[in-house]
Amino acid sequence: MSAKSTPKKTVKKTSDDEVVKKPVVRKVNKKRPQLLRGMKDILPQEQPYWEFVLESAAQTSRAYGYDRIDVPVVEELNLFVRSIGTGTDVVDKEMYEFETKGGDEVALRPEFTAGICRSYIEHGMMNLPKPVKLWTNGPLFRYDRPQAGRYRQFHQVDWEIIGSPQSALDAELISLAYHLLTGLGLEVTCQINSLGTPETRKAYITALKDYLKPHKKNLDEDSQERLTKNPLRILDSKDPGTQAILEDAPQMIDFLDDESREHFMSVLEYLDEGDIPYRLSSRLVRGLDYYTHTAFEFILKADEAELSPPALIGGGRYNYLLQELGAPEETPAIGMAMGVERIILALKQAGIEGSPAPKPDVFLAQIGETARKRALRLFEELRQEGFVVTSNISKNKLSDQLSLASKAEARVTLILGQKEMIDNTIIVRDMENGSQETIPQDDLIRSLRKQIKQ
Ligand code: AMP
């Protein structure tokens, strides 16, 4: 076709760059900005707990052969709708979703699995030796009602094993969870169930609905609504009336086909072999749509008697999700996530302390302007030599600095004053016995090494 015969429409297209650069006229609100509801500052005094949990998780993940991955906080809204599923609370009620200035529908991630699966597919990880074991951690967002231990921005550590249907991997993942939690000092139980395949689940849902329909008016309000939208979630209800009705409900395990039953039995045998304690829990369904076969949650032993105790870790197998998201072949997988805030709460309740910051080897004290300048450089030299050094460059008086050094429980305090600057020496004070000696600055590193025995 010639250009003449197709008159071009003059639709003015704005490029993404133009959209980004377009200024927005804003009114400035003079009210003092405040923390948003459901959000939390993690203050310095909380950090030892975070370090303890995240360091333990990182070490355990490495030991079990996981590679670290990080995926963006913002993804296409559709990714979560497709994977988590409509009819689930996360997608229907809890997503932080918005339209970007460029008109894209996006969401803050409410969980990790979907993003990791997208990344696996986009980066062709199916060509890697299977299974691919990935772990990550970071913030997630759910617009839920905030309560004790439940936030709108919360943190998880997440593990995914992609590319194998083997039951041994279900058991290995559960074993990682068990050893990580007990290694942190928590007494836990694993509750486990099998959700079978999408077909067996469908048959079960029909049976459950048939059983519940005559009881509809006695169910709690949420469950009445779920009867049509997502009947499996009724099994999670905390309402005692609904729970009483559920006592005689059909059990998922009776609906499993041979293959699903075999897979489940095999997982349990591996767990027995590894001395991992578990309890069968026929009502455990988990909130997300994509689970198949094994589903599990770790709870505190102390919470065992509760109707629906808060989970510390939750996970399950998802054999069809990757294909649903565009993987070119069947890609069975299993994963789990640990709620960091929940773990820290449990640690505090059990009186378990986090990792204290390491005590300094050296406190570097200085008196006078020239010494202060030298101290700045010496601080960095000592740090690069591998010593844990601390100082307070804003203090002038030696007595103030010595009391800071003993408060920090430093092994040694170094004192640089005017005289030492002239003589090129430094005073080394042993904080344990109070003895001190003056040595040439050139001998400092050697002498510290001897004293601190690195
Ligand atoms: P889920 O992704 O819902 O299976 O949850 C996995 C873990 O994350 C749970 O076991 C909880 O410990 C934690 N978790 C889920 N939602 C929240 C929330 N809103 N605030 C704090 N922790 C949460």
Coordinates of C-alpha atoms and ligand atoms in Angstrom, one line a residue:
M1 CA 0.0 0.0 0.0
S2 CA 1.2 3.5 -0.8
A3 CA 1.5 6.1 1.9
K4 CA -0.9 8.1 -0.1
S5 CA -3.8 5.6 0.1
T6 CA -3.5 5.3 3.9
P7 CA -3.8 8.7 5.4
K8 CA -2.0 8.5 8.8
K9 CA -4.1 9.2 11.8
T10 CA -2.5 11.9 13.9
V11 CA -2.9 10.4 17.3
K12 CA -0.3 12.0 19.5
K13 CA 1.4 9.3 21.4
T14 CA 3.1 10.2 24.7
S15 CA 6.3 8.2 25.3
D16 CA 7.0 6.7 28.6
D17 CA 9.7 9.2 29.2
E18 CA 7.3 12.1 28.7
V19 CA 4.9 10.6 31.1
V20 CA 7.6 10.2 33.7
K21 CA 8.9 13.8 33.3
K22 CA 5.4 15.4 33.4
P23 CA 5.3 17.3 36.7
V24 CA 2.3 16.9 39.0
V25 CA 1.0 20.0 40.8
R26 CA 0.6 19.0 44.5
K27 CA -0.8 20.7 47.5
V28 CA 1.5 20.4 50.5
N29 CA -0.2 19.1 53.6
K30 CA 1.2 20.8 56.7
K31 CA 0.2 17.9 59.0
R32 CA 3.1 16.1 60.6
P33 CA 3.8 13.0 58.5
Q34 CA 3.1 9.8 60.5
L35 CA 3.7 6.1 60.1
L36 CA 1.0 4.5 58.0
R37 CA -1.4 2.0 59.7
G38 CA -0.1 -1.6 59.4
M39 CA 3.5 -0.4 58.8
K40 CA 6.3 -0.8 61.3
D41 CA 9.7 0.8 61.9
I42 CA 12.3 -1.7 62.7
L43 CA 14.3 0.3 65.3
P44 CA 17.9 -0.3 66.2
Q45 CA 17.0 -2.3 69.4
E46 CA 15.0 -4.7 67.2
Q47 CA 17.8 -5.4 64.8
P48 CA 19.7 -8.1 66.7
Y49 CA 16.6 -10.3 66.3
W50 CA 16.4 -9.6 62.6
E51 CA 20.1 -10.3 62.2
F52 CA 19.8 -13.6 64.1
V53 CA 16.8 -14.8 62.0
L54 CA 18.1 -13.7 58.6
E55 CA 21.6 -14.8 59.2
S56 CA 20.4 -18.3 60.3
A57 CA 18.1 -18.5 57.3
A58 CA 21.0 -17.5 54.9
Q59 CA 23.4 -20.1 56.4
T60 CA 20.8 -22.8 56.3
S61 CA 19.8 -22.0 52.7
R62 CA 23.4 -22.2 51.6
A63 CA 23.9 -25.5 53.4
Y64 CA 20.9 -27.0 51.6
G65 CA 22.2 -25.8 48.3
Y66 CA 19.9 -22.9 47.5
D67 CA 21.0 -19.9 45.3
R68 CA 19.9 -16.5 46.2
I69 CA 17.5 -14.6 43.9
D70 CA 15.9 -11.1 44.2
V71 CA 12.8 -10.1 42.3
P72 CA 11.2 -6.7 42.1
V73 CA 8.7 -5.4 44.7
V74 CA 6.4 -4.1 41.9
E75 CA 5.1 -6.6 39.2
E76 CA 2.3 -6.7 36.7
L77 CA -1.0 -7.0 38.6
N78 CA -1.9 -9.8 36.2
L79 CA 0.9 -12.0 37.4
F80 CA -0.6 -12.2 40.9
V81 CA -4.2 -12.5 39.7
R82 CA -3.2 -15.4 37.4
S83 CA -1.1 -17.3 40.0
I84 CA -2.8 -16.7 43.3
G85 CA -6.3 -16.8 41.8
T86 CA -9.5 -14.8 42.0
G87 CA -11.7 -15.7 44.9
T88 CA -8.7 -15.7 47.3
D89 CA -8.5 -13.1 50.0
V90 CA -5.0 -12.0 48.8
V91 CA -6.2 -11.1 45.3
D92 CA -9.8 -10.0 46.0
K93 CA -9.2 -7.9 49.1
E94 CA -5.5 -7.4 50.0
M95 CA -3.5 -6.2 47.0
Y96 CA -1.8 -2.9 46.9
E97 CA -2.6 -2.2 43.3
F98 CA -2.3 0.9 41.2
E99 CA -2.0 2.3 37.7
T100 CA 1.4 3.8 36.9
K101 CA 1.8 7.1 35.1
G102 CA 2.3 5.2 31.9
G103 CA -1.0 3.4 32.4
D104 CA 0.3 -0.1 33.5
E105 CA -1.7 -2.0 36.1
V106 CA 0.8 -3.1 38.7
A107 CA 0.8 -4.4 42.3
L108 CA 3.2 -4.5 45.2
R109 CA 4.1 -8.2 45.6
P110 CA 1.9 -9.9 48.2
E111 CA 4.1 -13.1 48.1
F112 CA 7.3 -14.3 46.4
T113 CA 6.4 -17.4 44.5
A114 CA 4.7 -15.7 41.5
G115 CA 7.6 -13.3 40.9
I116 CA 10.2 -16.1 41.2
C117 CA 8.3 -18.3 38.7
R118 CA 8.1 -15.3 36.3
S119 CA 11.8 -14.8 36.6
Y120 CA 12.5 -18.5 36.2
I121 CA 10.6 -18.5 32.9
E122 CA 11.9 -15.2 31.6
H123 CA 15.6 -16.1 32.2
G124 CA 15.3 -19.6 30.8
M125 CA 16.2 -21.3 34.0
M126 CA 14.5 -24.4 32.7
N127 CA 17.8 -25.0 30.9
L128 CA 19.7 -25.3 34.2
P129 CA 20.2 -28.7 35.8
K130 CA 17.0 -29.6 37.7
P131 CA 15.8 -29.0 40.3
V132 CA 16.6 -25.3 40.6
K133 CA 16.7 -24.3 44.2
L134 CA 16.2 -20.6 44.9
W135 CA 15.8 -18.6 48.1
T136 CA 15.1 -14.9 48.9
N137 CA 13.9 -12.6 51.5
G138 CA 12.3 -9.1 51.7
P139 CA 9.2 -7.1 52.2
L140 CA 5.7 -8.0 51.0
F141 CA 2.5 -6.1 51.1
R142 CA -1.1 -7.1 51.9
Y143 CA -3.8 -4.6 52.7
D144 CA -5.2 -6.7 55.5
R145 CA -6.7 -5.6 58.8
P146 CA -3.6 -5.0 61.1
Q147 CA -3.6 -7.0 64.3
A148 CA -0.9 -8.3 66.7
G149 CA 1.8 -9.9 64.5
R150 CA 0.0 -9.0 61.2
Y151 CA 1.2 -6.1 59.2
R152 CA 0.5 -4.5 55.9
Q153 CA 4.2 -4.5 55.1
F154 CA 5.7 -7.7 56.4
H155 CA 8.8 -9.8 55.6
Q156 CA 9.3 -13.3 54.6
V157 CA 12.1 -15.6 53.8
D158 CA 11.1 -17.8 50.9
W159 CA 12.4 -21.0 49.3
E160 CA 11.4 -22.6 46.0
I161 CA 12.5 -25.9 44.4
I162 CA 11.6 -25.8 40.8
G163 CA 11.6 -28.6 38.1
S164 CA 11.0 -31.8 39.9
P165 CA 8.0 -33.8 41.2
Q166 CA 10.0 -36.0 43.6
S167 CA 8.6 -36.5 47.0
A168 CA 12.1 -36.5 48.5
L169 CA 12.2 -32.8 47.8
D170 CA 9.0 -32.1 49.7
A171 CA 10.6 -33.9 52.6
E172 CA 13.9 -32.0 52.2
L173 CA 12.1 -28.7 52.2
I174 CA 10.2 -29.6 55.3
S175 CA 13.4 -30.8 56.9
L176 CA 15.1 -27.4 56.2
A177 CA 12.1 -25.6 57.9
Y178 CA 12.2 -27.9 60.9
H179 CA 16.0 -27.6 61.4
L180 CA 16.0 -23.9 60.9
L181 CA 13.2 -23.3 63.4
T182 CA 14.6 -25.7 66.0
G183 CA 18.0 -24.2 65.4
L184 CA 16.6 -20.8 66.3
G185 CA 15.5 -22.4 69.6
L186 CA 11.7 -22.8 68.8
E187 CA 9.6 -25.8 69.6
V188 CA 7.5 -26.5 66.6
T189 CA 5.1 -29.0 65.0
C190 CA 4.6 -29.5 61.3
Q191 CA 1.0 -29.9 60.2
I192 CA 0.7 -31.6 56.9
N193 CA -2.0 -32.5 54.3
S194 CA -2.3 -33.5 50.7
L195 CA -4.5 -31.4 48.4
G196 CA -4.2 -33.9 45.5
T197 CA -4.5 -32.8 41.9
P198 CA -6.9 -30.2 40.5
E199 CA -9.2 -33.0 39.5
T200 CA -9.3 -34.7 42.9
R201 CA -9.7 -31.3 44.5
K202 CA -12.7 -30.5 42.3
A203 CA -14.4 -33.7 43.3
Y204 CA -13.7 -32.9 47.0
I205 CA -15.0 -29.4 46.7
T206 CA -18.3 -30.7 45.2
A207 CA -18.6 -33.2 48.1
L208 CA -17.8 -30.4 50.7
K209 CA -20.3 -28.1 49.1
D210 CA -23.0 -30.8 49.1
Y211 CA -22.3 -31.4 52.8
L212 CA -22.3 -27.8 53.8
K213 CA -25.3 -26.5 51.8
P214 CA -27.9 -27.8 54.3
H215 CA -26.0 -26.1 57.1
K216 CA -25.6 -22.8 55.3
K217 CA -27.6 -20.6 57.7
N218 CA -25.6 -21.9 60.6
L219 CA -22.2 -21.0 59.1
D220 CA -20.4 -17.8 60.0
E221 CA -21.0 -14.9 57.6
D222 CA -17.6 -15.2 55.8
S223 CA -18.1 -18.9 55.3
Q224 CA -21.5 -18.4 53.8
E225 CA -20.0 -16.1 51.2
R226 CA -17.1 -18.6 50.6
L227 CA -19.6 -21.4 50.0
T228 CA -19.9 -20.2 46.4
K229 CA -16.6 -18.3 46.0
N230 CA -14.0 -20.5 47.6
P231 CA -15.5 -23.4 49.7
L232 CA -12.1 -24.9 50.7
R233 CA -11.3 -21.8 52.7
I234 CA -14.3 -22.6 55.0
L235 CA -12.0 -25.3 56.5
D236 CA -9.8 -22.4 57.8
S237 CA -12.7 -20.7 59.6
K238 CA -12.0 -19.7 63.2
D239 CA -15.7 -19.7 64.1
P240 CA -16.5 -22.4 66.7
G241 CA -20.0 -22.9 65.2
T242 CA -18.6 -23.5 61.7
Q243 CA -15.8 -25.7 63.1
A244 CA -18.5 -27.9 64.9
I245 CA -20.3 -28.3 61.5
L246 CA -17.0 -29.3 59.9
E247 CA -16.4 -32.1 62.4
D248 CA -18.4 -34.5 60.2
A249 CA -17.4 -33.0 56.8
P250 CA -15.9 -35.2 54.1
Q251 CA -12.1 -35.5 54.3
M252 CA -9.8 -34.5 51.5
I253 CA -7.6 -37.6 52.0
D254 CA -10.5 -39.9 51.0
F255 CA -10.7 -38.2 47.6
L256 CA -7.0 -38.6 46.6
D257 CA -6.3 -40.7 43.5
D258 CA -3.7 -43.5 43.7
E259 CA -0.8 -41.3 42.5
S260 CA -1.5 -38.5 44.9
R261 CA -1.9 -40.9 47.8
E262 CA 1.4 -42.6 46.9
H263 CA 3.2 -39.2 46.7
F264 CA 1.8 -38.2 50.1
M265 CA 2.8 -41.6 51.7
S266 CA 6.2 -41.3 50.3
V267 CA 6.7 -37.8 51.7
L268 CA 5.6 -39.1 55.2
E269 CA 8.0 -42.0 55.0
Y270 CA 10.9 -39.6 54.2
L271 CA 9.9 -37.5 57.2
D272 CA 9.8 -40.5 59.5
E273 CA 13.2 -41.5 58.2
G274 CA 14.6 -38.0 59.0
D275 CA 12.9 -37.9 62.5
I276 CA 10.9 -34.9 61.5
P277 CA 7.8 -34.8 63.7
Y278 CA 4.5 -34.0 61.9
R279 CA 0.7 -34.2 62.4
L280 CA -1.7 -35.0 59.7
S281 CA -4.2 -32.2 59.4
S282 CA -7.0 -32.9 57.0
R283 CA -8.3 -29.3 57.2
L284 CA -5.1 -27.6 56.1
V285 CA -5.8 -26.0 52.7
R286 CA -3.7 -22.8 52.7
G287 CA -4.9 -19.6 51.2
L288 CA -3.6 -19.7 47.7
D289 CA -5.1 -21.4 44.7
Y290 CA -2.1 -23.0 43.1
Y291 CA -1.2 -25.7 45.6
T292 CA -1.3 -29.4 44.6
H293 CA -0.3 -32.4 46.7
T294 CA 1.7 -31.6 49.8
A295 CA 0.6 -28.6 51.9
F296 CA 2.2 -27.9 55.3
E297 CA 2.5 -25.3 58.0
F298 CA 4.8 -25.1 61.0
I299 CA 3.2 -23.8 64.2
L300 CA 4.5 -23.4 67.7
K301 CA 4.1 -26.6 69.9
A302 CA 2.5 -24.3 72.5
D303 CA -0.2 -23.4 70.0
E304 CA -1.2 -26.9 69.1
A305 CA -4.5 -26.9 70.9
E306 CA -5.7 -23.7 69.2
L307 CA -8.3 -23.9 66.5
S308 CA -6.3 -22.2 63.8
P309 CA -2.9 -21.3 65.2
P310 CA -0.8 -18.7 63.4
A311 CA 1.7 -20.3 61.1
L312 CA 5.5 -19.6 61.3
I313 CA 6.1 -21.2 58.0
G314 CA 3.7 -22.2 55.3
G315 CA 4.2 -24.0 52.0
G316 CA 3.2 -26.5 49.5
R317 CA 3.7 -28.1 46.1
Y318 CA 2.5 -26.3 43.0
N319 CA 2.9 -28.6 40.0
Y320 CA 0.9 -26.6 37.4
L321 CA 1.7 -22.9 38.2
L322 CA 4.7 -22.5 36.0
Q323 CA 3.0 -23.8 32.9
E324 CA 0.0 -21.6 33.6
L325 CA 2.5 -18.7 33.7
G326 CA 4.0 -19.7 30.4
A327 CA 6.7 -22.3 31.0
P328 CA 7.1 -24.3 27.8
E329 CA 6.9 -27.7 29.6
E330 CA 5.4 -29.2 32.7
T331 CA 7.4 -27.8 35.6
P332 CA 6.5 -29.2 39.0
A333 CA 7.7 -27.2 42.0
I334 CA 7.4 -26.8 45.7
G335 CA 8.0 -23.8 48.0
M336 CA 7.5 -22.3 51.4
A337 CA 7.7 -19.0 53.1
M338 CA 8.6 -18.0 56.7
G339 CA 7.0 -14.9 58.3
V340 CA 9.9 -13.0 59.9
E341 CA 7.8 -10.9 62.2
R342 CA 6.0 -14.0 63.5
I343 CA 9.3 -15.8 64.2
I344 CA 10.6 -12.7 66.1
L345 CA 7.5 -12.6 68.1
A346 CA 7.8 -16.3 69.0
L347 CA 11.5 -15.8 69.9
K348 CA 10.6 -13.0 72.2
Q349 CA 7.8 -15.0 73.8
A350 CA 10.2 -17.9 74.4
G351 CA 12.8 -15.5 75.9
I352 CA 15.3 -16.2 73.1
E353 CA 17.7 -13.3 72.4
G354 CA 18.9 -12.1 69.0
S355 CA 22.5 -11.8 67.9
P356 CA 24.1 -9.0 69.9
A357 CA 26.4 -6.7 67.9
P358 CA 30.0 -8.0 68.2
K359 CA 32.0 -6.3 71.0
P360 CA 34.7 -4.0 69.8
D361 CA 38.3 -5.1 69.9
V362 CA 39.5 -1.5 70.0
F363 CA 38.1 1.8 71.1
L364 CA 40.1 4.6 69.6
A365 CA 40.3 7.8 71.8
Q366 CA 41.8 11.1 70.7
I367 CA 42.6 14.4 72.4
G368 CA 43.1 17.6 70.4
E369 CA 42.6 18.6 66.8
T370 CA 45.7 17.0 65.2
A371 CA 45.1 13.7 67.0
R372 CA 41.5 13.7 65.9
K373 CA 42.6 14.0 62.2
R374 CA 45.1 11.2 62.6
A375 CA 42.4 9.1 64.5
L376 CA 40.1 9.3 61.4
R377 CA 42.8 7.7 59.3
L378 CA 43.9 5.2 61.9
F379 CA 40.3 4.1 62.5
E380 CA 40.1 3.0 58.9
E381 CA 43.5 1.4 58.9
L382 CA 42.5 -0.7 61.9
R383 CA 39.2 -1.7 60.4
Q384 CA 40.9 -2.8 57.2
E385 CA 43.3 -4.9 59.3
G386 CA 40.2 -6.8 60.5
F387 CA 39.8 -5.3 64.0
V388 CA 36.3 -4.4 65.2
V389 CA 36.9 -0.7 66.0
T390 CA 34.7 1.9 67.5
S391 CA 35.3 5.5 68.5
N392 CA 33.4 8.7 69.2
I393 CA 35.0 11.5 67.3
S394 CA 32.6 14.1 68.7
K395 CA 33.9 13.8 72.2
N396 CA 37.0 15.7 73.5
K397 CA 37.4 14.7 77.1
L398 CA 39.4 11.5 77.7
S399 CA 37.3 10.5 80.7
D400 CA 34.1 10.6 78.5
Q401 CA 35.8 8.4 75.9
L402 CA 37.1 5.9 78.5
S403 CA 33.7 5.5 79.9
L404 CA 32.2 4.9 76.4
A405 CA 35.0 2.3 75.8
S406 CA 34.1 0.4 79.0
K407 CA 30.4 0.6 78.3
A408 CA 31.0 -0.9 74.8
E409 CA 33.2 -3.6 76.5
A410 CA 36.1 -2.9 74.2
R411 CA 39.2 -5.1 74.9
V412 CA 41.7 -2.3 74.3
T413 CA 41.5 1.5 74.2
L414 CA 44.0 3.4 72.1
I415 CA 44.8 6.9 73.2
L416 CA 46.2 9.5 70.9
G417 CA 47.1 12.9 72.5
Q418 CA 49.2 15.8 71.5
K419 CA 52.4 14.3 73.1
E420 CA 51.9 11.0 71.2
M421 CA 51.4 12.9 68.0
I422 CA 54.8 14.6 68.4
D423 CA 56.5 11.4 69.5
N424 CA 54.8 9.3 66.9
T425 CA 53.6 6.9 69.6
I426 CA 50.2 5.7 70.9
I427 CA 49.0 4.6 74.3
V428 CA 47.5 1.1 74.5
R429 CA 45.3 0.5 77.5
D430 CA 44.2 -3.0 78.4
M431 CA 40.5 -2.5 79.5
E432 CA 40.5 -5.8 81.5
N433 CA 43.3 -5.0 83.9
G434 CA 43.7 -1.2 83.4
S435 CA 47.4 -1.5 82.6
Q436 CA 48.7 0.7 79.8
E437 CA 51.9 1.2 77.8
T438 CA 53.2 3.7 75.2
I439 CA 54.4 2.1 72.0
P440 CA 55.6 3.5 68.6
Q441 CA 52.7 3.9 66.2
D442 CA 54.6 1.7 63.7
D443 CA 54.3 -1.3 66.1
L444 CA 50.6 -0.8 66.8
I445 CA 49.2 -3.5 64.4
R446 CA 51.7 -6.1 65.5
S447 CA 51.2 -5.4 69.2
L448 CA 47.3 -5.4 68.9
R449 CA 47.4 -8.7 67.0
K450 CA 49.4 -10.2 69.9
Q451 CA 47.1 -8.8 72.5
I452 CA 43.8 -9.6 70.8
K453 CA 44.9 -12.9 69.3
Q454 CA 43.1 -12.6 66.0
Ligands
AMP1 P1 1.4 -17.1 53.5 O1 2.2 -16.4 52.4 O2 0.1 -16.4 53.7 O3 1.3 -18.5 53.3 O4 2.2 -16.8 54.9 C1 3.5 -17.3 55.1 C2 3.9 -16.7 56.4 O5 4.0 -15.3 56.3 C3 2.9 -17.0 57.5 O6 3.2 -18.2 58.1 C4 3.0 -15.8 58.4 O7 3.9 -16.1 59.4 C5 3.5 -14.7 57.5 N1 2.5 -13.7 57.2 C6 1.5 -13.8 56.3 N2 0.8 -12.6 56.3 C7 1.4 -11.8 57.2 C8 1.1 -10.5 57.6 N3 0.1 -9.7 57.1 N4 1.9 -9.9 58.6 C9 2.9 -10.6 59.1 N5 3.2 -11.9 58.8 C10 2.5 -12.5 57.8

